[in-house]
Coordinates of C-alpha atoms in Angstrom, one line a residue:
Chain X
M221 CA 1.7 -5.4 46.6
K222 CA 2.1 -4.2 43.0
A223 CA 3.6 -6.5 40.5
V224 CA 4.1 -6.7 36.7
C225 CA 2.1 -9.7 35.4
W226 CA 2.2 -11.7 32.2
M227 CA -1.3 -12.0 31.0
G228 CA -0.6 -13.6 27.6
T229 CA 1.6 -13.0 24.5
H230 CA 2.2 -9.3 24.1
K231 CA 0.0 -8.7 27.2
I232 CA 1.7 -7.3 30.3
E233 CA -0.3 -5.6 33.1
T234 CA 0.6 -4.1 36.5
Q235 CA -1.7 -5.6 39.0
T236 CA -2.2 -5.7 42.8
V237 CA -1.4 -9.2 44.0
P238 CA -0.9 -10.8 47.5
D239 CA 2.4 -10.3 49.3
P240 CA 4.7 -13.3 49.2
E241 CA 5.2 -15.3 52.4
L242 CA 7.9 -17.5 53.9
V243 CA 7.3 -21.1 52.9
N244 CA 10.5 -23.0 53.6
P245 CA 13.1 -22.7 56.3
H246 CA 15.8 -21.3 53.9
D247 CA 13.5 -18.6 52.4
A248 CA 13.9 -14.9 52.7
I249 CA 11.4 -12.2 51.8
I250 CA 13.1 -9.2 50.1
K251 CA 11.7 -5.7 49.8
I252 CA 12.8 -4.9 46.3
T253 CA 14.5 -1.5 45.8
K254 CA 15.5 -1.9 42.2
T255 CA 14.6 -4.3 39.4
A256 CA 15.1 -4.4 35.7
I257 CA 13.6 -5.7 32.4
C258 CA 16.0 -8.2 30.8
G259 CA 16.3 -8.9 27.1
S260 CA 15.3 -12.5 27.8
D261 CA 12.0 -11.2 29.3
L262 CA 11.1 -10.4 25.7
H263 CA 11.1 -14.1 24.9
L264 CA 8.2 -14.4 27.4
Y265 CA 6.6 -11.2 26.1
D266 CA 6.7 -12.5 22.5
G267 CA 5.4 -16.0 23.6
F268 CA 8.5 -18.0 22.6
I269 CA 9.1 -19.7 26.0
P270 CA 6.2 -22.1 26.8
T271 CA 4.6 -22.9 30.2
M272 CA 3.8 -19.3 31.2
E273 CA 0.5 -19.0 33.0
S274 CA -1.6 -15.8 33.0
G275 CA -1.0 -13.9 36.2
D276 CA 2.7 -14.9 36.5
I277 CA 4.9 -12.2 38.0
M278 CA 7.7 -11.2 35.6
G279 CA 11.3 -10.3 36.4
H280 CA 14.5 -12.1 37.4
E281 CA 16.9 -9.2 37.9
F282 CA 16.4 -7.6 41.3
M283 CA 17.9 -6.4 44.6
G284 CA 16.6 -5.1 47.8
I285 CA 16.5 -5.2 51.6
V286 CA 15.9 -8.4 53.6
E287 CA 12.5 -8.1 55.3
E288 CA 12.1 -11.5 56.9
V289 CA 14.1 -14.8 57.0
G290 CA 13.1 -18.4 57.6
K291 CA 14.5 -20.2 60.6
D292 CA 17.4 -21.9 58.9
V293 CA 18.8 -18.8 57.2
T294 CA 21.9 -18.0 59.2
N295 CA 23.9 -15.6 57.0
L296 CA 21.2 -12.9 56.4
K297 CA 19.1 -10.9 58.7
R298 CA 16.4 -8.2 58.4
G299 CA 17.8 -5.0 57.0
D300 CA 20.7 -6.6 55.0
R301 CA 21.0 -5.2 51.5
V302 CA 21.3 -7.9 48.9
V303 CA 21.5 -8.6 45.1
V304 CA 19.6 -11.8 44.2
P305 CA 20.9 -14.1 41.4
F306 CA 18.3 -15.1 38.8
T307 CA 19.2 -18.8 39.0
I308 CA 18.3 -20.5 42.3
A309 CA 20.7 -23.0 43.7
C310 CA 20.5 -25.3 46.8
G311 CA 24.2 -25.5 47.5
N312 CA 24.2 -29.2 48.4
C313 CA 23.5 -31.3 45.4
L314 CA 26.3 -32.8 43.2
F315 CA 26.0 -30.0 40.7
C316 CA 26.2 -27.2 43.2
K317 CA 29.3 -28.9 44.7
K318 CA 30.8 -28.9 41.2
K319 CA 30.0 -25.1 41.1
L320 CA 27.6 -25.8 38.2
W321 CA 25.0 -23.7 40.1
A322 CA 22.6 -23.3 37.1
A323 CA 22.4 -27.1 36.9
C324 CA 21.2 -27.4 40.5
D325 CA 19.1 -30.6 41.1
N326 CA 16.9 -29.4 43.9
T327 CA 15.3 -26.0 43.1
N328 CA 12.9 -26.7 40.3
P329 CA 9.5 -27.8 41.7
N330 CA 8.3 -28.5 38.2
A331 CA 11.4 -30.4 37.1
H332 CA 9.3 -33.0 35.3
L333 CA 8.2 -30.4 32.8
M334 CA 11.8 -29.6 31.8
E335 CA 12.8 -33.2 31.8
A336 CA 10.2 -33.9 29.2
A337 CA 11.8 -31.3 26.9
Y338 CA 15.5 -31.4 27.9
G339 CA 16.1 -34.8 29.4
Y340 CA 17.2 -33.3 32.7
S341 CA 16.1 -30.2 34.5
G342 CA 18.3 -27.3 35.4
S343 CA 17.8 -25.0 38.4
G344 CA 14.7 -23.0 39.0
L345 CA 14.6 -19.4 37.8
F346 CA 12.7 -16.4 39.1
G347 CA 9.7 -15.3 36.9
Y348 CA 10.6 -17.4 33.9
S349 CA 7.8 -19.9 33.2
H350 CA 6.6 -22.9 35.0
M351 CA 8.9 -25.3 33.2
M352 CA 11.7 -23.4 35.1
G353 CA 10.0 -23.5 38.5
G354 CA 6.9 -21.3 38.5
Y355 CA 8.5 -18.9 41.0
A356 CA 7.1 -15.4 41.2
G357 CA 9.5 -12.8 39.7
G358 CA 11.1 -9.6 40.9
Q359 CA 9.2 -6.9 39.0
A360 CA 7.2 -6.4 42.1
Q361 CA 7.5 -4.7 45.5
Y362 CA 8.5 -7.9 47.3
A363 CA 9.8 -11.3 46.4
R364 CA 10.3 -14.6 48.1
V365 CA 13.8 -15.9 47.7
P366 CA 14.3 -19.6 48.3
F367 CA 17.7 -21.0 49.5
A368 CA 18.6 -17.5 50.7
N369 CA 21.6 -18.9 52.5
V370 CA 23.2 -19.7 49.2
G371 CA 22.1 -17.2 46.6
P372 CA 21.9 -13.5 47.6
L373 CA 25.0 -11.4 47.7
K374 CA 25.3 -9.0 50.6
I375 CA 26.3 -5.4 49.6
E376 CA 28.1 -4.0 52.6
S377 CA 29.5 -0.9 51.0
D378 CA 27.4 2.2 50.2
L379 CA 27.6 1.7 46.4
P380 CA 24.3 2.9 44.8
D381 CA 21.8 0.3 43.7
E382 CA 22.3 1.0 40.0
K383 CA 26.0 0.1 40.2
V384 CA 25.4 -3.4 41.7
L385 CA 21.9 -4.3 40.4
F386 CA 23.3 -6.0 37.2
L387 CA 25.2 -8.5 39.3
S388 CA 21.8 -10.2 39.5
D389 CA 22.1 -11.4 35.9
I390 CA 23.5 -9.6 32.9
F391 CA 27.0 -8.7 34.2
P392 CA 27.8 -12.2 35.3
T393 CA 26.1 -13.5 32.2
G394 CA 28.3 -11.3 30.0
Y395 CA 31.4 -12.3 32.0
Q396 CA 30.7 -16.1 31.8
A397 CA 30.2 -15.6 28.1
A398 CA 33.7 -14.2 27.8
E399 CA 35.1 -16.9 30.1
N400 CA 33.4 -19.5 28.0
A401 CA 35.0 -18.0 24.9
Q402 CA 38.4 -19.2 26.2
I403 CA 40.2 -16.0 25.4
L404 CA 44.0 -15.9 25.3
P405 CA 45.9 -12.6 25.5
G406 CA 45.8 -10.8 22.2
D407 CA 42.9 -12.8 20.8
T408 CA 40.2 -11.3 18.5
V409 CA 36.7 -11.8 19.8
A410 CA 33.5 -11.1 17.8
V411 CA 30.3 -10.3 19.8
W412 CA 26.9 -10.5 18.1
G413 CA 24.3 -8.3 19.8
C414 CA 25.3 -5.2 21.7
G415 CA 22.4 -5.3 24.2
P416 CA 23.2 -5.4 27.9
V417 CA 24.7 -8.9 27.9
G418 CA 26.7 -8.1 24.8
Q419 CA 28.1 -5.0 26.4
F420 CA 29.3 -6.9 29.5
A421 CA 30.7 -9.6 27.3
I422 CA 32.7 -6.9 25.4
A423 CA 33.9 -5.4 28.7
S424 CA 34.7 -8.8 30.1
A425 CA 36.6 -9.9 27.0
F426 CA 38.9 -6.9 27.4
M427 CA 39.3 -7.8 31.2
L428 CA 40.3 -11.3 30.1
G429 CA 43.0 -10.0 27.8
A430 CA 41.4 -9.8 24.3
G431 CA 43.4 -7.8 21.9
R432 CA 40.5 -6.8 19.7
V433 CA 36.8 -7.0 20.2
I434 CA 34.5 -6.7 17.2
A435 CA 30.9 -5.7 18.1
I436 CA 28.0 -6.5 15.7
D437 CA 24.6 -4.8 15.9
R438 CA 22.4 -2.4 13.9
L439 CA 21.3 0.1 16.5
P440 CA 23.5 3.3 16.7
E441 CA 23.1 3.8 20.4
R442 CA 24.3 0.3 21.2
L443 CA 27.2 0.5 18.7
A444 CA 28.2 3.8 20.3
L445 CA 28.2 2.2 23.8
A446 CA 30.4 -0.7 22.4
R447 CA 32.9 1.8 20.9
S448 CA 33.0 3.6 24.2
L449 CA 34.4 0.3 25.7
G450 CA 37.1 0.1 23.0
A451 CA 35.4 -2.3 20.6
V452 CA 35.4 -1.8 16.8
T453 CA 31.9 -2.0 15.4
V454 CA 30.2 -3.5 12.4
D455 CA 26.7 -2.3 11.6
Y456 CA 25.2 -5.2 9.7
S457 CA 22.3 -3.1 8.5
E458 CA 24.5 -0.8 6.4
N459 CA 24.4 -1.2 2.7
D460 CA 27.1 -3.5 1.4
T461 CA 28.1 -4.7 4.8
D462 CA 28.4 -8.5 5.0
V463 CA 29.3 -9.7 8.5
L464 CA 31.4 -12.7 7.4
T465 CA 33.4 -10.5 5.0
A466 CA 33.8 -7.9 7.6
L467 CA 35.1 -10.4 10.1
K468 CA 37.6 -11.8 7.6
D469 CA 38.7 -8.3 6.7
L470 CA 39.3 -7.5 10.3
T471 CA 41.2 -10.7 11.1
G472 CA 43.6 -11.1 8.1
G473 CA 41.3 -13.7 6.6
I474 CA 41.4 -16.2 9.4
G475 CA 38.3 -15.3 11.4
P476 CA 37.9 -14.4 15.1
D477 CA 39.4 -16.7 17.7
S478 CA 36.2 -16.6 19.6
C479 CA 32.6 -15.8 18.7
I480 CA 30.0 -14.8 21.2
D481 CA 26.3 -15.1 20.3
A482 CA 24.6 -12.6 22.7
V483 CA 21.4 -12.6 20.7
G484 CA 19.8 -16.0 21.0
L485 CA 16.5 -17.4 19.7
E486 CA 14.9 -14.2 18.3
G487 CA 17.7 -13.3 15.9
H488 CA 16.7 -11.1 12.9
S489 CA 17.9 -11.4 9.3
T490 CA 16.8 -9.6 6.2
E491 CA 18.2 -12.3 4.1
L492 CA 16.4 -15.4 2.7
Q493 CA 17.1 -17.3 5.9
G494 CA 15.2 -14.7 7.9
V495 CA 12.1 -15.4 5.8
Y496 CA 12.8 -19.1 6.1
D497 CA 12.9 -19.0 9.9
K498 CA 9.8 -16.8 10.2
I499 CA 7.8 -19.3 8.2
K500 CA 9.2 -22.3 10.0
T501 CA 8.5 -20.8 13.5
A502 CA 5.0 -19.7 12.4
V503 CA 4.0 -23.3 11.5
M504 CA 5.9 -24.7 14.5
L505 CA 8.4 -26.7 12.5
E506 CA 11.2 -24.8 14.4
T507 CA 11.0 -23.0 17.7
D508 CA 14.0 -20.7 17.5
R509 CA 15.5 -18.4 14.9
P510 CA 19.2 -19.3 15.0
V511 CA 20.4 -16.7 12.6
V512 CA 23.4 -15.6 14.7
L513 CA 24.4 -19.1 15.7
R514 CA 24.6 -20.1 12.1
Q515 CA 26.7 -17.0 11.3
A516 CA 29.0 -17.5 14.4
I517 CA 29.7 -21.1 13.4
Q518 CA 30.6 -20.0 9.9
A519 CA 32.7 -17.1 11.0
I520 CA 34.8 -18.7 13.7
R521 CA 38.4 -19.5 12.8
K522 CA 39.5 -23.1 12.6
G523 CA 39.8 -24.6 16.1
G524 CA 38.2 -21.5 17.7
T525 CA 35.5 -21.3 20.4
V526 CA 31.8 -20.3 20.0
S527 CA 30.3 -19.1 23.3
V528 CA 26.5 -18.8 23.6
P529 CA 25.0 -16.7 26.4
G530 CA 22.0 -15.8 24.2
V531 CA 18.9 -17.9 25.3
Y532 CA 17.8 -20.7 23.0
G533 CA 14.6 -22.6 23.9
G534 CA 13.9 -25.5 21.7
L535 CA 14.5 -27.0 18.3
L536 CA 16.7 -25.3 15.7
D537 CA 16.9 -25.9 12.0
K538 CA 19.8 -25.6 9.5
V539 CA 22.5 -25.2 12.1
P540 CA 25.8 -25.9 10.1
F541 CA 27.1 -28.7 12.2
G542 CA 29.2 -29.9 9.3
A543 CA 31.1 -26.6 9.5
A544 CA 31.5 -27.0 13.3
F545 CA 32.9 -30.5 12.8
G546 CA 35.0 -29.6 9.8
K547 CA 36.8 -26.7 11.6
G548 CA 37.1 -28.6 14.9
I549 CA 35.5 -25.9 17.0
T550 CA 34.6 -25.8 20.6
M551 CA 31.2 -24.7 21.8
K552 CA 30.4 -23.6 25.3
M553 CA 27.0 -22.3 26.5
G554 CA 24.3 -22.4 29.1
Q555 CA 22.6 -20.5 31.9
T556 CA 25.0 -18.5 34.1
N557 CA 26.5 -20.2 37.1
M558 CA 25.8 -16.9 38.9
H559 CA 27.1 -17.8 42.3
S560 CA 30.7 -18.2 41.1
Y561 CA 30.9 -14.7 39.6
M562 CA 28.9 -12.4 41.8
K563 CA 31.5 -11.8 44.5
P564 CA 34.6 -11.4 42.2
L565 CA 32.6 -9.0 40.0
L566 CA 31.4 -7.0 42.9
E567 CA 35.1 -6.6 43.8
R568 CA 35.8 -5.2 40.4
I569 CA 33.0 -2.7 40.8
E570 CA 34.3 -1.7 44.2
Q571 CA 37.8 -1.3 42.7
N572 CA 36.3 1.0 40.1
Q573 CA 37.3 -1.2 37.2
I574 CA 33.8 -1.0 35.8
D575 CA 30.6 0.9 36.5
P576 CA 27.8 -1.2 35.1
S577 CA 25.2 1.6 35.4
Y578 CA 26.6 3.1 32.1
I579 CA 24.1 1.0 30.1
I580 CA 21.0 2.4 31.8
S581 CA 18.8 4.5 29.4
H582 CA 15.4 4.5 31.2
R583 CA 14.3 4.7 34.8
I584 CA 10.6 3.9 35.3
T585 CA 7.9 2.9 37.7
L586 CA 6.0 -0.4 37.9
D587 CA 3.0 1.3 36.3
Q588 CA 5.1 2.3 33.3
A589 CA 6.5 -1.3 32.8
P590 CA 3.7 -2.6 30.5
D591 CA 4.3 0.1 27.9
M592 CA 8.1 -0.2 28.2
Y593 CA 8.0 -3.8 27.3
K594 CA 6.9 -2.7 23.8
V595 CA 9.4 0.0 23.6
W596 CA 12.2 -2.4 24.6
R597 CA 11.0 -5.1 22.1
D598 CA 10.9 -2.5 19.3
K599 CA 14.1 -0.8 20.4
K600 CA 12.5 2.6 20.3
E601 CA 13.5 5.8 22.3
N602 CA 17.2 4.8 22.1
V603 CA 16.6 2.2 24.8
T604 CA 19.6 0.3 26.1
K605 CA 18.5 -0.8 29.6
I606 CA 15.4 -0.3 31.7
V607 CA 15.5 -0.1 35.5
I608 CA 12.4 -0.1 37.6
D609 CA 12.0 1.5 41.0
P610 CA 9.0 -0.5 42.5
W611 CA 8.3 2.2 45.1
A612 CA 8.4 5.3 42.8
Chain T
M137 CA 14.9 -63.8 36.0
S138 CA 11.3 -64.7 36.7
A139 CA 11.6 -63.4 40.3
L140 CA 12.6 -60.0 38.9
N141 CA 9.3 -59.6 37.1
E142 CA 7.2 -61.1 39.9
K143 CA 7.3 -58.7 42.9
P144 CA 9.5 -56.6 45.0
N145 CA 10.6 -59.4 47.4
A146 CA 12.5 -60.3 50.5
E147 CA 15.5 -62.0 49.0
T148 CA 19.0 -60.6 49.4
L149 CA 20.9 -58.2 47.2
P150 CA 22.0 -58.0 44.5
A151 CA 21.3 -61.1 42.5
S152 CA 17.5 -61.4 42.8
S153 CA 16.3 -58.1 44.1
G154 CA 13.3 -56.9 42.1
G155 CA 14.6 -53.3 41.9
A156 CA 18.2 -54.3 40.9
I157 CA 19.6 -52.5 37.9
L158 CA 22.7 -54.8 37.5
Q159 CA 23.1 -58.5 37.7
D160 CA 26.6 -60.0 37.2
G161 CA 27.6 -56.8 35.4
H162 CA 24.7 -57.0 33.0
Y163 CA 22.1 -54.1 32.9
L164 CA 18.6 -55.1 33.8
A165 CA 15.7 -53.2 32.2
P166 CA 12.8 -52.4 34.5
P167 CA 9.9 -54.9 34.6
E168 CA 7.2 -54.3 32.1
D169 CA 3.5 -53.6 32.9
A170 CA 1.4 -56.7 32.5
D171 CA -1.9 -58.2 33.7
G172 CA -3.2 -55.2 35.5
K173 CA 0.2 -54.6 37.2
V174 CA 1.8 -51.2 36.7
W175 CA 5.6 -51.1 37.4
V176 CA 7.8 -48.1 37.8
R177 CA 11.5 -48.0 38.6
T178 CA 13.3 -44.7 39.1
T179 CA 16.7 -43.8 40.5
A180 CA 18.3 -40.7 42.1
L181 CA 21.8 -39.8 43.0
V182 CA 21.6 -38.4 46.5
Q183 CA 24.4 -36.8 48.5
G184 CA 24.6 -38.7 51.8
T185 CA 25.7 -42.2 52.9
P186 CA 23.5 -45.3 52.3
Q187 CA 23.2 -45.6 56.1
D188 CA 21.8 -42.1 56.6
L189 CA 19.5 -42.3 53.6
Y190 CA 18.2 -45.7 54.7
A191 CA 17.5 -44.3 58.2
L192 CA 15.5 -41.4 56.8
W193 CA 13.4 -43.7 54.6
R194 CA 12.9 -46.2 57.4
Q195 CA 11.2 -43.5 59.5
V196 CA 7.9 -44.1 57.9
E197 CA 6.1 -41.7 60.2
K198 CA 8.0 -38.9 58.4
A199 CA 6.7 -39.9 55.0
P200 CA 4.0 -37.2 55.0
L201 CA 6.8 -34.7 54.9
W202 CA 8.0 -35.9 51.5
Q203 CA 5.4 -38.1 49.8
E204 CA 2.5 -36.7 47.9
H205 CA -1.0 -37.4 49.2
V206 CA 0.2 -39.0 52.4
E207 CA -1.7 -37.4 55.4
E208 CA -0.5 -39.5 58.3
V209 CA 1.5 -42.7 59.0
V210 CA 0.9 -44.5 62.3
V211 CA 3.5 -47.2 63.3
T212 CA 1.6 -50.2 64.5
G213 CA 4.5 -52.7 65.0
V214 CA 8.2 -53.2 64.2
N215 CA 7.3 -53.9 60.6
T216 CA 3.8 -52.7 60.2
S217 CA 2.1 -49.3 59.8
T218 CA -1.2 -47.7 58.8
W219 CA -1.2 -45.1 56.1
T220 CA -3.9 -42.4 55.6
M221 CA -3.9 -41.0 52.1
K222 CA -5.8 -38.0 50.8
Y223 CA -6.8 -37.5 47.2
G224 CA -8.7 -34.2 47.0
E225 CA -11.6 -34.8 49.3
K226 CA -11.2 -38.6 49.2
V227 CA -9.5 -40.3 52.2
H228 CA -8.1 -43.8 51.9
T229 CA -6.5 -45.9 54.6
S230 CA -4.2 -48.9 54.0
N231 CA -2.0 -51.1 56.1
S232 CA 1.6 -51.8 55.1
Q233 CA 4.1 -54.3 56.2
I234 CA 7.8 -54.5 55.7
L235 CA 8.9 -57.7 54.0
A236 CA 12.7 -57.2 54.0
D237 CA 14.7 -54.8 56.0
E238 CA 18.5 -54.7 55.5
P239 CA 19.9 -51.6 57.3
G240 CA 21.9 -49.4 55.0
K241 CA 21.0 -51.4 52.0
R242 CA 17.4 -52.2 51.2
I243 CA 13.7 -52.1 52.3
A244 CA 10.9 -54.0 50.7
W245 CA 7.2 -53.6 51.6
S246 CA 3.7 -54.5 50.5
S247 CA 0.2 -53.4 51.4
V248 CA -1.9 -55.9 53.3
D249 CA -5.5 -56.7 52.5
T250 CA -6.1 -53.5 50.7
D251 CA -7.3 -52.5 47.4
P252 CA -5.6 -51.3 45.2
H253 CA -2.6 -53.4 46.0
E254 CA 0.8 -51.7 46.2
A255 CA 4.3 -53.1 46.8
G256 CA 7.7 -51.4 46.7
E257 CA 11.4 -51.8 47.2
V258 CA 14.1 -49.3 47.8
I259 CA 17.8 -50.0 47.4
F260 CA 20.7 -47.8 48.6
E261 CA 24.0 -48.4 46.8
P262 CA 27.2 -46.3 47.2
A263 CA 27.9 -44.4 43.9
T264 CA 31.4 -44.5 42.4
G265 CA 33.9 -41.7 42.9
D266 CA 32.5 -40.3 46.2
R267 CA 29.4 -39.0 44.5
G268 CA 26.9 -40.1 47.2
T269 CA 24.4 -42.9 47.0
F270 CA 22.3 -44.3 44.2
V271 CA 18.7 -44.6 45.5
I272 CA 16.8 -47.1 43.4
L273 CA 13.0 -47.3 43.9
L274 CA 10.8 -50.0 42.4
M275 CA 7.0 -49.8 42.9
E276 CA 4.2 -52.1 41.7
F277 CA 0.6 -51.1 41.6
R278 CA -2.5 -52.9 40.5
R279 CA -4.6 -50.7 38.4
G280 CA -6.9 -51.1 35.4
K281 CA -5.9 -49.0 32.4
L282 CA -9.0 -46.9 32.9
A283 CA -8.2 -46.2 36.6
A284 CA -4.6 -45.2 35.7
A285 CA -5.8 -42.9 32.9
W286 CA -8.3 -41.3 35.3
E287 CA -5.6 -40.6 37.9
S288 CA -3.4 -39.1 35.2
L289 CA -6.2 -36.8 34.2
L290 CA -6.8 -35.7 37.8
G291 CA -3.2 -34.8 38.5
R292 CA -0.5 -37.4 38.2
S293 CA -0.2 -40.9 36.8
P294 CA 0.8 -43.4 39.6
K295 CA 4.1 -43.7 37.7
Q296 CA 4.8 -40.0 37.8
R297 CA 3.9 -39.9 41.5
V298 CA 6.7 -42.4 42.3
I299 CA 9.2 -40.3 40.3
E300 CA 8.1 -37.1 42.1
D301 CA 8.3 -38.8 45.5
L302 CA 11.9 -39.9 45.0
R303 CA 12.7 -36.4 43.7
H304 CA 11.1 -35.0 46.9
F305 CA 13.1 -37.5 49.0
K306 CA 16.3 -36.4 47.4
A307 CA 15.6 -32.7 48.0
F308 CA 14.6 -33.3 51.5
A309 CA 17.7 -35.4 52.3
E310 CA 20.1 -33.0 50.6
T311 CA 18.7 -29.7 51.8
G312 CA 16.2 -30.4 54.6
E313 CA 13.4 -29.0 52.5
I314 CA 11.4 -29.4 49.3
P315 CA 11.2 -26.6 46.7
H316 CA 7.7 -25.0 46.5
S317 CA 6.2 -22.5 44.1
Q318 CA 2.5 -23.4 44.2
T319 CA 1.8 -20.7 46.8
A320 CA 3.6 -18.0 44.8
P321 CA 1.7 -14.7 44.5
H322 CA 0.2 -14.0 41.1
G323 CA -2.3 -11.9 39.2
D324 CA -5.6 -13.2 37.7
R325 CA -5.0 -16.7 36.3
G326 CA -8.2 -16.8 34.2
L327 CA -9.6 -19.9 32.7
I328 CA -6.5 -20.8 30.6
G329 CA -4.1 -20.2 33.4
G330 CA -6.1 -22.5 35.6
M331 CA -6.2 -25.2 33.0
K332 CA -2.5 -25.0 32.5
R333 CA -1.9 -25.5 36.2
S334 CA -3.8 -28.8 36.1
L335 CA -2.0 -29.8 32.9
Y336 CA 1.5 -29.2 34.5
G337 CA 0.6 -31.2 37.6
E338 CA 0.6 -28.1 39.8
N339 CA -2.7 -29.0 41.4
V340 CA -1.1 -31.9 43.3
P341 CA 0.0 -30.3 46.6
T342 CA 3.8 -30.4 47.1
P343 CA 4.6 -32.2 50.4
A344 CA 5.6 -29.7 53.1
G345 CA 9.2 -31.0 53.7
A346 CA 9.8 -28.6 56.5
V347 CA 8.3 -25.5 58.1
A348 CA 9.6 -22.0 57.5
R349 CA 9.4 -20.5 61.0

C-alpha cells in the first residue's frame, strides 16, 4: 500500500510499504477513505517529539471501511463504515473504567519509554512516535486498529466523510478543551490559536454557554473563520496590539473566566521571550516554547480556569507558577478522552448543530502530502485544514 | 528482616514474605542488589480477583503467551516444570520447582540445579475500594555485573524484563491479549532507525498473548 512516512526531521516521503495484518483477536483492518494532517503532526515534522524512527507511517486522524476483523471483535464486521479515535483504549483497565480513556494502561507496547519521561505511560496513539506505542498511522491506504471493539465509531447514516472525519481527533479535542475550561453560562472565554482545535474549542465554548469568546491568532483566514462562529478576534501581530491589554479591555479589567491554550509547544513570539525560548530549545535547556501558556496564566482572571489542549512534550522554562498560585487558578489539560465524546458529538452533527467540514481548505492525494507538510507548517496558501483521499 | 533480604521463601504471608511491601503497617523497600544477586520488585494493579489472577499465573504452561523469551514450559510434576528459553539463537533449558503455593494468595519458586540461578515470588492482594488486585512480583537473579550489562546491551536488562513480564501479565489478564506494534508496516528504517529500535527495546519479541484469527 501507499503510506506517508517520516524519514527524519523535515523529511516526509510517500512510500510503498507492506499492508497491515491482523495481529491480535481484537484487531480490525480498516481501508482508509479519508485521513487528515493534524497540527500536532507538525511537532513530528519539526522534530520536537522524540522516539520517531525513520520509516514510521504518519497520521492519527482517519476513517474508513472495515476490511477484516479479529476473532474477538463482535461489534464490527466487514463493510462497516467507521471513524477511528486517535487514542487507543482497551476498555477494561482501571482508567478506561473511569472513562479516562487517554490514560489507558494496556495499549502502549513501549510503555517503559514513556514511563522514563513521564513517570507513567498514557495510552498508545496512532502514528505518533515509539514512546507512544510505535503504531503505524493512518496517512495510508490501510491501517490496523487494535481494540476495535472499543474504539471505532460506526457511522450508520449517509453523512459524507468530510462531516464526520474530524470526530477522530480535533472536534472532540476542541470540545474537551471547552469542557475542561469549566464554562458557566455567560462566561468570557479566550482561545489562543485559531487552528482546527481552536476553531472547535470556540464552537464548543458557545455550545456550552459562553457569552463571549475572544479568539487570538495572526492569520487572517483563521481569524475570519473564528468570526464566522461568532467570536471576537484579536490579531496579536497588529501594531500596538498587546494581548494582555486587549483581554483586559474586553473584560472590564478582570480578565477572561477561562483561557484555552490551543497552541502548545511550538508557540511563537516576536518579543524577547521568543528569542529566549529559541536559544534555550536550540541548546536543549528547554524542550518546549511555552509562550502561550505563560500568557494564559497571566491573562486569566482570579480563580479562573486555564485549559490546555495544545500538545506539550517535555520541560518548560519560566512558566509563571507564582501567578498561578497567587490567583488561585485551576488548570486542566491532557490528551483527549475520545471515546466519551465521539458519539454525543456525532449526534450534534446529525442534528445539524455543526458542520465540521467548514474548516477544510485543501483536499490532496497521498503523493501531495510531503509538500503539504511544509505548506501547513509555514501556513502558506491560506491553509486551514488538509484532508487526504488515499485512493485519489 | 534478614529473611526479607535472603530469598523469596516458603513462609506465610504477610509478615516474612520476601516480596511483601508492608509489614505491621510499615513500608518495606525492595531488597538491594548484593554479592552477585540482582533483585527486582515490581507491582501492578490488575482488574480481577486474587483467585482468578492466581489461577492464571499458576498455569505455568501458559507462560510462553505472556513472558518474554519463554518458548515452552513442560509440567513435570505437581510443583515442577521444565522451561525452554530462547535468546536470539541461543536456547537455554532450566528446571523450576514451586516452593510455596497458597491458592489465591501467593506462589514462590526457584530454579533447580541450573545456572544462572533464578528465584521468584508473586503475591496477590485485594486492592482497596474495589479497584482489583495488587500483583506484587519479586525476582532474584544471580548475575555478574558484566553479564547484566551485556544483557541490557542486547535488549533488556533482567530487571526490565521482569517489569515487562508483569506488564504483559496485566494486559493479558485484563484484555485477553498483549499490545503489539513491532510488526507494524513501515518504510525504509535505514541505519539510524534500526539502531533506535534496539535502543528502545523493540528487538525483544513481544509475547504472543493470543492469536488474531
